[in-house]
mmCIF file of C-alpha atoms in Angstrom:
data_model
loop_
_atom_site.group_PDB
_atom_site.id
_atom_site.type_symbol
_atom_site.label_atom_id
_atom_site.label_comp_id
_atom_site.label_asym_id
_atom_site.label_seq_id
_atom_site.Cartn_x
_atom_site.Cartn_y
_atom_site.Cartn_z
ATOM 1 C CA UNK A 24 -35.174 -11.229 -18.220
ATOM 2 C CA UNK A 25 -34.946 -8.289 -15.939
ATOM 3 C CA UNK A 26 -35.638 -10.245 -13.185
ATOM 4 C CA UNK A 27 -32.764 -13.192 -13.828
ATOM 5 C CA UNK A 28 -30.356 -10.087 -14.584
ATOM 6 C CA UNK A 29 -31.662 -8.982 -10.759
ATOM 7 C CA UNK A 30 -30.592 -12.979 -9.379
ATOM 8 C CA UNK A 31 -27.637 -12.957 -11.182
ATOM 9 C CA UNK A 32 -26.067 -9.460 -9.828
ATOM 10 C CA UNK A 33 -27.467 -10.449 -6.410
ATOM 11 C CA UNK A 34 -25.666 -14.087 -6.669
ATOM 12 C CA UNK A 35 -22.759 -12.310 -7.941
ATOM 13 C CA UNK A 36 -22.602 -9.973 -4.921
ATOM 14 C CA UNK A 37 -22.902 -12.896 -2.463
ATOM 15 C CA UNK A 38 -20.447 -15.172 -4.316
ATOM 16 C CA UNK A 39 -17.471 -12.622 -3.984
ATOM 17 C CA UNK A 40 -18.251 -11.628 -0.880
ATOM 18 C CA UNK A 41 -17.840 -15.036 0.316
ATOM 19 C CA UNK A 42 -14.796 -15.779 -1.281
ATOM 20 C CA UNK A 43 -13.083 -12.071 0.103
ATOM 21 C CA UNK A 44 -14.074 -13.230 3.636
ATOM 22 C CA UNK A 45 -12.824 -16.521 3.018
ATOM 23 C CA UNK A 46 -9.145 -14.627 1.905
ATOM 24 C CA UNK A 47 -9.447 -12.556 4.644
ATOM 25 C CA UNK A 48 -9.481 -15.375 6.985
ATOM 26 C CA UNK A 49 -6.813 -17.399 5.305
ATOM 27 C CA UNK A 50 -4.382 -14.299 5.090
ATOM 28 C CA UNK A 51 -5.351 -13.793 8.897
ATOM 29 C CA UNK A 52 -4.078 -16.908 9.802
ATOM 30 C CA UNK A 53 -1.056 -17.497 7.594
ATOM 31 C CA UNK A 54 2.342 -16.916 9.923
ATOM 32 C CA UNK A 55 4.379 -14.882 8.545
ATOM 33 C CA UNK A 56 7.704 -16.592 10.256
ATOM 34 C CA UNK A 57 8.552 -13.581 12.015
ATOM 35 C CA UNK A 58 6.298 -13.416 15.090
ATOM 36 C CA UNK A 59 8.469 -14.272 17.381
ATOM 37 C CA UNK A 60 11.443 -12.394 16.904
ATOM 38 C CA UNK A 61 14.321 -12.458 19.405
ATOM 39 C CA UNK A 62 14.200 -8.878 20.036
ATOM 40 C CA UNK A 63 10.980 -8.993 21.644
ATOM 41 C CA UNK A 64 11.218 -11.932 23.957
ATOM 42 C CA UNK A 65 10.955 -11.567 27.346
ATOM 43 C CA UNK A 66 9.085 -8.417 27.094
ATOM 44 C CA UNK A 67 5.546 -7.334 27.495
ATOM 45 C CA UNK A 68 4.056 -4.821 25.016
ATOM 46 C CA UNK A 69 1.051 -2.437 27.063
ATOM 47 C CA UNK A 70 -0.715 1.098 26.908
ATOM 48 C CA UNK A 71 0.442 3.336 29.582
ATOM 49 C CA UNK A 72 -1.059 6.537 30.861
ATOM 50 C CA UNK A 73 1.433 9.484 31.619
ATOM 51 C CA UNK A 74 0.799 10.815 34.917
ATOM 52 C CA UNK A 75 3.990 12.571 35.737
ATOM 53 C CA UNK A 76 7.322 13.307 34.121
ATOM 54 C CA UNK A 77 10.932 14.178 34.842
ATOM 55 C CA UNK A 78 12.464 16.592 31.904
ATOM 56 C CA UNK A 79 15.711 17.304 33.890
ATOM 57 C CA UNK A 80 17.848 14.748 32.128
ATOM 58 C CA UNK A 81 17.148 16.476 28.816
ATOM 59 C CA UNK A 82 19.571 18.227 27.103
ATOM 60 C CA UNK A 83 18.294 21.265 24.669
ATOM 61 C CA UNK A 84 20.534 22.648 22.267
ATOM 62 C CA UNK A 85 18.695 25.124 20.118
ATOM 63 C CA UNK A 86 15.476 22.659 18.201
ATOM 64 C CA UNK A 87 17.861 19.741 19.172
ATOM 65 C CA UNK A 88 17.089 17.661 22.048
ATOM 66 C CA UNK A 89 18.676 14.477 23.598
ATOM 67 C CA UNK A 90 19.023 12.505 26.609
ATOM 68 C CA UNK A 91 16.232 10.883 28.628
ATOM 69 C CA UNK A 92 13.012 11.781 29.448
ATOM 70 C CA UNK A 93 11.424 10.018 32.486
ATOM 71 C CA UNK A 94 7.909 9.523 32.730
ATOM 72 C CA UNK A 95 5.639 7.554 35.529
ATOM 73 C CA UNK A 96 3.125 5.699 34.127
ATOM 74 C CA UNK A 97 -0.330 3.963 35.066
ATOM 75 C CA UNK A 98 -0.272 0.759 32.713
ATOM 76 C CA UNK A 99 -3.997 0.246 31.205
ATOM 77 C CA UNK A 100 -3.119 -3.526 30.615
ATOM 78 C CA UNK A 101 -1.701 -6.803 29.969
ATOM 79 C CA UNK A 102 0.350 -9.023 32.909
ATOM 80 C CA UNK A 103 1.276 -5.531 35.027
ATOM 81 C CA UNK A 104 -1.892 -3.410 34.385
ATOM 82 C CA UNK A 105 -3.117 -1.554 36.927
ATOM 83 C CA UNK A 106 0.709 -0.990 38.554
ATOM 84 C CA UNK A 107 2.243 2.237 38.553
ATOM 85 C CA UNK A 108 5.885 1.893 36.731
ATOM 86 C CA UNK A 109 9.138 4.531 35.929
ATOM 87 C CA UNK A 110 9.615 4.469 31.952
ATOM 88 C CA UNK A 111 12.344 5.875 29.874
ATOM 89 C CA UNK A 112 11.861 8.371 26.460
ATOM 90 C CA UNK A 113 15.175 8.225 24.907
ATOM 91 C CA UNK A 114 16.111 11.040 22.631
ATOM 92 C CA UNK A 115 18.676 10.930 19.953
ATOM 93 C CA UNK A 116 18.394 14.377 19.088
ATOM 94 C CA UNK A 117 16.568 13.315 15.307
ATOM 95 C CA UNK A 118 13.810 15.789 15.386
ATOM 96 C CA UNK A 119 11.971 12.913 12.441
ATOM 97 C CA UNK A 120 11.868 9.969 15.495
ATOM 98 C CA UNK A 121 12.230 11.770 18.870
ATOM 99 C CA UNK A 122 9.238 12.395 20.901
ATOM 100 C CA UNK A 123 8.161 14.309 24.277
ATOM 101 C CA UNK A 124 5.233 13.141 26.391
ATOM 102 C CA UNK A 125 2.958 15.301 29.043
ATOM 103 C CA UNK A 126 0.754 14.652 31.498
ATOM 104 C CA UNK A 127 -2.239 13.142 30.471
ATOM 105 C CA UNK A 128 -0.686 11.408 27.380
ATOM 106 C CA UNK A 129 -0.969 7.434 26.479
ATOM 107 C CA UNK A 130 2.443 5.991 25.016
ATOM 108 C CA UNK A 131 3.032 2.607 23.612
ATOM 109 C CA UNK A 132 5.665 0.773 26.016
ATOM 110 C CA UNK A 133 7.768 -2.443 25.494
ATOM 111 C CA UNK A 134 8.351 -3.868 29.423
ATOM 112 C CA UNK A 135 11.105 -6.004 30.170
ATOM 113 C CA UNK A 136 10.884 -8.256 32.658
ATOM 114 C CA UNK A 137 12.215 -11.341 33.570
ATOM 115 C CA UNK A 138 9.912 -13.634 36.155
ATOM 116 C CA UNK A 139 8.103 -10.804 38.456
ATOM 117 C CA UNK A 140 10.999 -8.168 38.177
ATOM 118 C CA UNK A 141 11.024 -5.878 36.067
ATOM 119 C CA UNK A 142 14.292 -4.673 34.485
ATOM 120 C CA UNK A 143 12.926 -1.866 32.171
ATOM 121 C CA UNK A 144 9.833 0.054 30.866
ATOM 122 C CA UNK A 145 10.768 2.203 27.685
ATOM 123 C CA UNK A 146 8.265 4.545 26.044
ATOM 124 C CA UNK A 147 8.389 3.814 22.266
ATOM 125 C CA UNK A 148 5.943 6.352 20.860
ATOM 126 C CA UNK A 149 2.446 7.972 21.730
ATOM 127 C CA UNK A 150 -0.174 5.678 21.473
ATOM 128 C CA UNK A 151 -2.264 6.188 18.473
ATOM 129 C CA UNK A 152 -4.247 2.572 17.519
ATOM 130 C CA UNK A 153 -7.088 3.850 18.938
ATOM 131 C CA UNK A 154 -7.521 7.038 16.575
ATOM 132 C CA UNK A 155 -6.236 4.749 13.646
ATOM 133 C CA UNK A 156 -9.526 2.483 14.226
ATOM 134 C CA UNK A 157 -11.331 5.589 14.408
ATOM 135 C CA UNK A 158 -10.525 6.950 11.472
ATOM 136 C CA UNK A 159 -10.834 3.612 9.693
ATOM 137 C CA UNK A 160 -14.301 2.893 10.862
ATOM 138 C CA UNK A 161 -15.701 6.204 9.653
ATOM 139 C CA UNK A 162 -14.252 5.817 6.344
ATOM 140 C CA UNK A 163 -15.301 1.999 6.224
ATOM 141 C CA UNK A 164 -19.532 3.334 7.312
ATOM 142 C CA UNK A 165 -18.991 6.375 4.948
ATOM 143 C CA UNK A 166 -17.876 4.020 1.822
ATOM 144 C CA UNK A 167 -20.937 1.936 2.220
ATOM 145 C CA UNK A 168 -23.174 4.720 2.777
ATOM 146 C CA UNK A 169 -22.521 6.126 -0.495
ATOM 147 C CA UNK A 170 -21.362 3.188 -2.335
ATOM 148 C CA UNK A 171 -23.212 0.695 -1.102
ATOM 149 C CA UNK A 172 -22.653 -3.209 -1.570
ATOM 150 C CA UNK A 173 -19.834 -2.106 -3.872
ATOM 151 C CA UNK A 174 -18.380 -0.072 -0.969
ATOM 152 C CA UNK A 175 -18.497 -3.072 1.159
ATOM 153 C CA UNK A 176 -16.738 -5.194 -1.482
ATOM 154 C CA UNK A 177 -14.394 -2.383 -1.581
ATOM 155 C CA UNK A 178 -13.102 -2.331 2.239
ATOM 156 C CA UNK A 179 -12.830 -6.263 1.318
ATOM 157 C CA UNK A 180 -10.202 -5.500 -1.464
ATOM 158 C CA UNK A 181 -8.874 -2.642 0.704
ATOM 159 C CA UNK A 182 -8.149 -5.345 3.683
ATOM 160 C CA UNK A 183 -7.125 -8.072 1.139
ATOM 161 C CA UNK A 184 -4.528 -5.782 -0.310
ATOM 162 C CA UNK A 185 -2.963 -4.696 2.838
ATOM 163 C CA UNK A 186 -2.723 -8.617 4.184
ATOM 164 C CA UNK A 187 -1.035 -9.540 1.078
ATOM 165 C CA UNK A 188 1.967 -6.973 1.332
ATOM 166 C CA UNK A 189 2.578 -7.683 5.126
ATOM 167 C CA UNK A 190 1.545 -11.618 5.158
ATOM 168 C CA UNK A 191 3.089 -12.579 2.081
ATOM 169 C CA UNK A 192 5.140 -10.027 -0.015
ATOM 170 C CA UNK A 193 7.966 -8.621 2.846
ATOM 171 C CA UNK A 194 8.050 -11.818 4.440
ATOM 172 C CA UNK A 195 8.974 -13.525 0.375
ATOM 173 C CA UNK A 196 11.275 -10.278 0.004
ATOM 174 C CA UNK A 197 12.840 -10.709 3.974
ATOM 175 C CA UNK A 198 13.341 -14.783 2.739
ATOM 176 C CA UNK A 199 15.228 -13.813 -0.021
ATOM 177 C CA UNK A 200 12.635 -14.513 -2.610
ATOM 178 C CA UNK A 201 12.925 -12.562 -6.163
ATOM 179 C CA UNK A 202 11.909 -9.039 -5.874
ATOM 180 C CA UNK A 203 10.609 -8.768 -9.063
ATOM 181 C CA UNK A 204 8.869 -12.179 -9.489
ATOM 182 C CA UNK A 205 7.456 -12.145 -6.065
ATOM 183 C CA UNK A 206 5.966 -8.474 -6.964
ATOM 184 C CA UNK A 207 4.879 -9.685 -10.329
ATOM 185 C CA UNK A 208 2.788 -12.742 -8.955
ATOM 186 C CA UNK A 209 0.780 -10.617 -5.689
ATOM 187 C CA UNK A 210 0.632 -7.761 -8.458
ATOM 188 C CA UNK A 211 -1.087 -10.279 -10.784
ATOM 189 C CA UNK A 212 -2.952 -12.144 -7.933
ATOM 190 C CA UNK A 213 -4.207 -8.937 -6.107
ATOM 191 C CA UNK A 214 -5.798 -7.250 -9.765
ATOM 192 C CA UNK A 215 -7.452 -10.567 -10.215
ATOM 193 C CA UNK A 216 -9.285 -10.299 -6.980
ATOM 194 C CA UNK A 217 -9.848 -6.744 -6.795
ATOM 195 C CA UNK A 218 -11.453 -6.413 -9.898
ATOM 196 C CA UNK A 219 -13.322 -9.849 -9.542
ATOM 197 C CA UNK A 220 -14.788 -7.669 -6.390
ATOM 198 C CA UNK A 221 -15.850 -5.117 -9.277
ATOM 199 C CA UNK A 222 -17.214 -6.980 -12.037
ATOM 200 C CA UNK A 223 -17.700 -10.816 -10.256
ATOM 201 C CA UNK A 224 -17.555 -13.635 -12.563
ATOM 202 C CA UNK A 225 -17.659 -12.155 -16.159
ATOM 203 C CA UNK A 226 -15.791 -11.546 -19.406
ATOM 204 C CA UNK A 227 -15.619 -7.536 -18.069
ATOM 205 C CA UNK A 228 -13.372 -9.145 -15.573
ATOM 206 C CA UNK A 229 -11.172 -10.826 -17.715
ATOM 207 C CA UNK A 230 -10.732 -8.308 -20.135
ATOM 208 C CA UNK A 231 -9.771 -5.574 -17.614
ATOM 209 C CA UNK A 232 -7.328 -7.988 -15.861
ATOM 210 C CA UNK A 233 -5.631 -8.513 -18.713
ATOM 211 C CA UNK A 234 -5.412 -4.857 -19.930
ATOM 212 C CA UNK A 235 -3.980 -4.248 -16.344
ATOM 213 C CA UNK A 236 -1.484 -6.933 -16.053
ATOM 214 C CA UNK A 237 -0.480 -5.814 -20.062
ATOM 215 C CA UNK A 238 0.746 -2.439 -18.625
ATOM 216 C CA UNK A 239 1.955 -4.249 -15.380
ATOM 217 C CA UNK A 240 4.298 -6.376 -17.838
ATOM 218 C CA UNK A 241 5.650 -3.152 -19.546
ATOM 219 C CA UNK A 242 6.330 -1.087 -16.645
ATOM 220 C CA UNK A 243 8.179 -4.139 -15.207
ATOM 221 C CA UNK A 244 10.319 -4.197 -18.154
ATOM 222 C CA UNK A 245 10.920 0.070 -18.456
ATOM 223 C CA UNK A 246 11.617 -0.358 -14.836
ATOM 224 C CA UNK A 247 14.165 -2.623 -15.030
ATOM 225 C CA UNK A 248 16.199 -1.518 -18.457
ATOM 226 C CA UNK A 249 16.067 2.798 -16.759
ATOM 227 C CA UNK A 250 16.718 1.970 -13.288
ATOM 228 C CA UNK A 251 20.170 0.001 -14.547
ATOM 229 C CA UNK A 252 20.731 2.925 -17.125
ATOM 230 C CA UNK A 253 20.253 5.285 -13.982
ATOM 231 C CA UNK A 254 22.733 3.441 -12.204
ATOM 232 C CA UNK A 255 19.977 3.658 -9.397
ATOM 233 C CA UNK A 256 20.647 1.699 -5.858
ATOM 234 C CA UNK A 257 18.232 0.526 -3.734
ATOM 235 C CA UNK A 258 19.595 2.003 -0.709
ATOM 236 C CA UNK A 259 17.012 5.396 -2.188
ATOM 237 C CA UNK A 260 14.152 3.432 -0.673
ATOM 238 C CA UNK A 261 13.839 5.073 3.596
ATOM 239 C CA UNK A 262 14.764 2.438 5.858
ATOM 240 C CA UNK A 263 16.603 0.245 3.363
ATOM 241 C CA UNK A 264 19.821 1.027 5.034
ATOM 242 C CA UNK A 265 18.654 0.119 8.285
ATOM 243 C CA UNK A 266 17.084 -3.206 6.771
ATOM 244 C CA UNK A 267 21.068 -4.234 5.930
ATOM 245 C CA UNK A 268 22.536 -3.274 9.545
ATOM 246 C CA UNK A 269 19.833 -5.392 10.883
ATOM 247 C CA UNK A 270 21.474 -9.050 9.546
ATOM 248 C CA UNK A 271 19.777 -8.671 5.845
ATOM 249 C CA UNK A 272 23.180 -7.489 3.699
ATOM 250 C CA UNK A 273 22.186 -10.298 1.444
ATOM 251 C CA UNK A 274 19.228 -8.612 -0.122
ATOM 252 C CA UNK A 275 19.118 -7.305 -3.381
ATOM 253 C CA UNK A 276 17.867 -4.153 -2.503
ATOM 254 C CA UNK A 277 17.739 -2.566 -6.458
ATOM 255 C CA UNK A 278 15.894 -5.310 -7.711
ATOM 256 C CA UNK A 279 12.960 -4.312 -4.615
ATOM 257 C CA UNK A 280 13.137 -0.898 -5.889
ATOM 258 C CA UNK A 281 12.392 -2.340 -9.699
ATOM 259 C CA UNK A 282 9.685 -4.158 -7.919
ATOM 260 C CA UNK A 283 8.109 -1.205 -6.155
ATOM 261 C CA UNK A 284 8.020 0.841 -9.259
ATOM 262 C CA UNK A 285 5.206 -1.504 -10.759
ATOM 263 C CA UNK A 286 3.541 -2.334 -7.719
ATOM 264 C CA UNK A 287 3.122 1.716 -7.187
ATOM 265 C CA UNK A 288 1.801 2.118 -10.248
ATOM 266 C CA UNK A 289 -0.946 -1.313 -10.268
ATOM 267 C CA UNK A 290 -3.193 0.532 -8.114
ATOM 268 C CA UNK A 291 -3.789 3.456 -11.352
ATOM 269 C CA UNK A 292 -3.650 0.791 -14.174
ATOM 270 C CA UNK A 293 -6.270 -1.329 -12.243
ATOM 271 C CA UNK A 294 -8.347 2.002 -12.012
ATOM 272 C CA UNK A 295 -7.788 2.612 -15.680
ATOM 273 C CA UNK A 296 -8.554 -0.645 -16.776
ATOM 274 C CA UNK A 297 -11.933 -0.924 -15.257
ATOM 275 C CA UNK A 298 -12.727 2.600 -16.697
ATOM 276 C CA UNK A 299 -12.222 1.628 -20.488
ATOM 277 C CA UNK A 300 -13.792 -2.030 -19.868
ATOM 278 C CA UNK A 301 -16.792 -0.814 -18.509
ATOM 279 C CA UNK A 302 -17.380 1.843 -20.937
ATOM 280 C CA UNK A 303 -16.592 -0.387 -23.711
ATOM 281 C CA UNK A 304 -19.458 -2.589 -22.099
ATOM 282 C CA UNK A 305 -21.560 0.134 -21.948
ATOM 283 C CA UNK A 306 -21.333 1.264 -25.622
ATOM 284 C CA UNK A 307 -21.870 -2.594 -26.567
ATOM 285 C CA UNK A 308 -24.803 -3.023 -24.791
ATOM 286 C CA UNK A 309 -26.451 -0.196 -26.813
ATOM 287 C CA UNK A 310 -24.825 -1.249 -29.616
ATOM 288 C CA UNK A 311 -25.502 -5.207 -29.497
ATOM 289 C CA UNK A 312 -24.097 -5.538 -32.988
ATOM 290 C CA UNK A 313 -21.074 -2.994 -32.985
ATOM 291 C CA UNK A 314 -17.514 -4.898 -34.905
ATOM 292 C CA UNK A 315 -14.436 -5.359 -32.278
ATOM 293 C CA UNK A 316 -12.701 -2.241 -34.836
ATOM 294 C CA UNK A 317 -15.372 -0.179 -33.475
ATOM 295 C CA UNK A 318 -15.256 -1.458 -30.010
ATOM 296 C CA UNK A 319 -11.640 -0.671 -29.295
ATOM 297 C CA UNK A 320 -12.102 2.307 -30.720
ATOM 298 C CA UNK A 321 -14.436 3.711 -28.417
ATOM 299 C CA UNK A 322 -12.289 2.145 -25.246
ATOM 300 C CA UNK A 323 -9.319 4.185 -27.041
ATOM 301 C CA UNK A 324 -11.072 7.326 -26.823
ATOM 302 C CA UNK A 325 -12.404 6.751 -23.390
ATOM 303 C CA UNK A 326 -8.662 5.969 -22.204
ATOM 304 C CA UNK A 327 -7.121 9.233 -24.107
ATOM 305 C CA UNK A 328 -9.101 11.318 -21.697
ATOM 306 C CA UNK A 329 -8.471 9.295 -18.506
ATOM 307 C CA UNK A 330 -4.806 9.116 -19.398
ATOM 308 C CA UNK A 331 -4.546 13.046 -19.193
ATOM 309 C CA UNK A 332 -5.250 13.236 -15.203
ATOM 310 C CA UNK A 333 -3.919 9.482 -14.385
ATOM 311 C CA UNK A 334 -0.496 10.653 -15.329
ATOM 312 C CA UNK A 335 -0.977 14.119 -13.038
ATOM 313 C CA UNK A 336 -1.842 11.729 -10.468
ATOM 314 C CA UNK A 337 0.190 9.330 -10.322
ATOM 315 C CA UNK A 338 2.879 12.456 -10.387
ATOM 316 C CA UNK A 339 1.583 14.013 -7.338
ATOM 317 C CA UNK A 340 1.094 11.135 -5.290
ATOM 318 C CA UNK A 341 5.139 10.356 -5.614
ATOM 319 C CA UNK A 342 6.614 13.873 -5.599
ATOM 320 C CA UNK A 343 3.884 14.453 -2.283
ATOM 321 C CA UNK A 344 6.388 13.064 0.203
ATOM 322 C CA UNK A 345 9.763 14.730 -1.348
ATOM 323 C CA UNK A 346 7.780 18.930 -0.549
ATOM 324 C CA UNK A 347 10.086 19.270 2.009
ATOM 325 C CA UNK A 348 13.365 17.725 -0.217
ATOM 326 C CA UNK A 349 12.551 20.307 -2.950
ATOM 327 C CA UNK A 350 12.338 23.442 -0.125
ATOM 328 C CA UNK A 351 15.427 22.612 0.690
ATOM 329 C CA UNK A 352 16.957 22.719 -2.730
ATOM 330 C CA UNK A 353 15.263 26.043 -3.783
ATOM 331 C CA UNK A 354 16.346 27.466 0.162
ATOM 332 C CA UNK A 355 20.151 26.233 -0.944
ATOM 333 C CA UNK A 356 19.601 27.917 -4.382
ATOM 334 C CA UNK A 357 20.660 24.569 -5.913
ATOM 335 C CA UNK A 358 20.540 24.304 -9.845
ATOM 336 C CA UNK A 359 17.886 22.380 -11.387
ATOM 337 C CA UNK A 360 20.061 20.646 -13.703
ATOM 338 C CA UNK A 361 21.715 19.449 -10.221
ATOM 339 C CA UNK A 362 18.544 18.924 -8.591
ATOM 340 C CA UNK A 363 17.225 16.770 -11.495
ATOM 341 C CA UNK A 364 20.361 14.694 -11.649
ATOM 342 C CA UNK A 365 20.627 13.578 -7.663
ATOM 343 C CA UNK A 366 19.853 10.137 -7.453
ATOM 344 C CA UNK A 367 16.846 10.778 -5.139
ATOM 345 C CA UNK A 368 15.282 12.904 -7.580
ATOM 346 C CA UNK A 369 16.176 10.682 -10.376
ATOM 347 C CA UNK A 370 14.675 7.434 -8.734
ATOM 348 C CA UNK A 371 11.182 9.981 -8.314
ATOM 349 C CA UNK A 372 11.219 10.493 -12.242
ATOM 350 C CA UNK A 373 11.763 7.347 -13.087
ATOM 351 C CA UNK A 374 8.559 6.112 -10.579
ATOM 352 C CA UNK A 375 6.576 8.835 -12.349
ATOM 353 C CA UNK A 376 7.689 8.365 -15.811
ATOM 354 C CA UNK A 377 7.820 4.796 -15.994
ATOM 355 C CA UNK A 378 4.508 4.586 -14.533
ATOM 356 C CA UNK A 379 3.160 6.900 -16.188
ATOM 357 C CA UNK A 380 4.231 4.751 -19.281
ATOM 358 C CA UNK A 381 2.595 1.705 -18.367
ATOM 359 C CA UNK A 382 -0.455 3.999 -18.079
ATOM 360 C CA UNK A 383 -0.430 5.252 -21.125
ATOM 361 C CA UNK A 384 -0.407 1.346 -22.527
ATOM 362 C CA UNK A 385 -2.910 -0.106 -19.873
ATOM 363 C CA UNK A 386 -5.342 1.840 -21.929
ATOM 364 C CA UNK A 387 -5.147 0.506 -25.904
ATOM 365 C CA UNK A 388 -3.933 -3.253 -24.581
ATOM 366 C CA UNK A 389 -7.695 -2.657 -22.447
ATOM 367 C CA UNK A 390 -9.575 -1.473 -25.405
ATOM 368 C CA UNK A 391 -8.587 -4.190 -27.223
ATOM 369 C CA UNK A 392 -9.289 -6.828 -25.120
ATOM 370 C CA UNK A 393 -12.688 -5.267 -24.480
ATOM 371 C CA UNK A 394 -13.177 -5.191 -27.695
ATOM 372 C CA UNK A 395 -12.460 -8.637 -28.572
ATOM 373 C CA UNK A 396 -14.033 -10.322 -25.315
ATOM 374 C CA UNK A 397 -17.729 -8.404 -25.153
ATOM 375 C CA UNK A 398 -18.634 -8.143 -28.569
ATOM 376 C CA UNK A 399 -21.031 -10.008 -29.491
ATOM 377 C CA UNK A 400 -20.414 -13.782 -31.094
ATOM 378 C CA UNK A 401 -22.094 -15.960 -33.011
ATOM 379 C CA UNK A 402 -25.262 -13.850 -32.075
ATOM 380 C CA UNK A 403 -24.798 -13.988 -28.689
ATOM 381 C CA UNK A 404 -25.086 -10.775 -25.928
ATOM 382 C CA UNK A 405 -22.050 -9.985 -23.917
ATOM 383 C CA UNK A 406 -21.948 -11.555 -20.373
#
């Protein structure tokens, strides 16, 4: 028996695997209809090496800078490396997107040319890929170090994930596609294959998809009815403004932000889910001949003590990015009653609250569909 149990986890293993590469590969390849964008045609995108620069055209006005920055550059490659070009830094005096180069720095350039000639180099920001891949490979070896096969499966779900927002969900949302239905479907499509990674092809898997997409479901709905009560616009989102000047005025930009409340939240639910189903599991296989009653019971107990730090995450990792937002309202000696009612604030609440709702139900609609799905049946053992 122990041995078949051995097969079957090692099958299981190799059969999700497969099928993560498989998505990998067909996510990889799938065009997102916005490769070729006019913007960038005609134009040549290379690394550059700083070796000298020109600061005179700047103009400095206390931390405020604008103007140009001139740099001479080495390019490292594509159709012009190994030539030695004149680029342009433009400033704009924005202290959040302007940036000065030295000697010795690599930038990021976007070359214009037309035929041989080139008409201009401009310096879009320092080069950083190479640290990014860095950083990602020594997380990647440290996650299967210490988690092993399961860590592998987990940089699958991790990659996965991150193809299905840029391959599939902006490019639905850029098309005009319903915010909240597009969400709603890679929501439900992404917590099926992540936790298939976890569990592979069992009833565990089932039951802590549903209990996830259950509190998906109700935060969708609390995010709808409060954001409309909040009288809440989209435009709260960074960048959203900037998405409308660029030719998209025709998307509905409050029904993203209903979207993006759920789809923050999935990643906590999914966590929470697999928690209560797999110590529901656990209890069961003890207790071959425990009755559903008792069964959810023990899932609720397990998800009343994970519910007490999910919600503490879930507000931390929202009101992270707004530190500097709140300095400035205790530095302006603003009210709290005014803080609390700015419609920046308010649109962080209702992120934390709402998702900290559908927390709070991912955890009984769970229990009970462990409880229902692993007990045992007509005399048989849980898969």
């Amino acid at each position: 028996m122990k041995i078949m149990s051995f097969f079957k986890r090692q099958n299981s293993v190799v059969l999700t695997t497969i099928f993560g590469l498989i998505v990998i590969g067909i996510l990889i390849c799938l065009p997102t209809g916005y490769e070729d964008a006019l913007i960038y045609q005609g134009t040549e995108r290379a690394v550059g090496k700083v070796v000298g620069t020109d600061n005179s055209a700047i103009i400095t006005s206390g931390l405020i800078q604008s103007g140009e920055q001139l740099c001479t550059l080495e390019i490292e490659n594509g159709i012009f490396a190994g030539q030695t070009l004149e680029g342009v830094n433009f400033l704009s005096g924005s202290l959040e997107k302007d940036k000065i180069f030295k000697t010795g720095d690599r930038a990021l350039l976007t070359i214009s040319y037309k035929g041989q000639e080139i008409k201009s180099v401009i310096l879009s920001d320092h080069y950083r890929l190479d640290k990014e891949f860095i950083l990602l490979a020594v997380f990647a070896v440290f996650l299967v170090v210490f988690a092993g096969k399961i860590g592998f499966q987990a940089i699958l779900s991790f990659f996965i994930t991150i193809l299905m927002i840029w391959k599939v969900l902006v490019p639905c949302y850029l098309k005009g596609c319903s915010p909240v239905w597009t969400g709603i479907a890679i929501t439900a499509v992404l917590t099926a294959i992540i936790i298939f990674f976890v569990y592979g092809p069992d009833k565990r898997t089932l039951s802590a998809v549903l209990g996830a997409l259950l509190g998906v479901a109700t935060t969708c709905i609390l995010g709808i009815l409060f954001t409309d009560l909040f009288k809440i616009h989209g435009a709260v989102m960074t960048s959203s403004e900037s998405l409308l000047y660029s030719g998209y005025q025709d998307l509905d930009l409050t029904s993203i932000f209903m979207a993006s409340i759920f789809i923050g939240a999935s990643g906590a639910m999914m966590d929470l889910a697999v928690d209560i189903t797999s110590a529901v599991y656990e209890v069961i296989s003890k207790k071959p001949d425990i009755l559903p009653a008792e069964a959810v019971l023990s899932g609720l107990r397990v998800g009343r003590a994970a519910m007490g730090t999910m919600t503490t995450t879930l507000l931390l990792a929202y009101s992270g990015g707004y530190i500097s937002l709140l300095m400035v309202f205790m530095a302006q000696g603003t009210p709290i009653d005014h803080i609390l009612n700015y419609k920046y604030v308010a649109a962080e609440v209702l992120d934390t609250v709402v998702g900290s709702f559908g927390l709070v139900t991912v955890a009984p609609f769970t229990a009970l569909m462990a409880g229902l799905l692993l007990t045992r049946k007509k005399g048989s053992m849980p898969s």
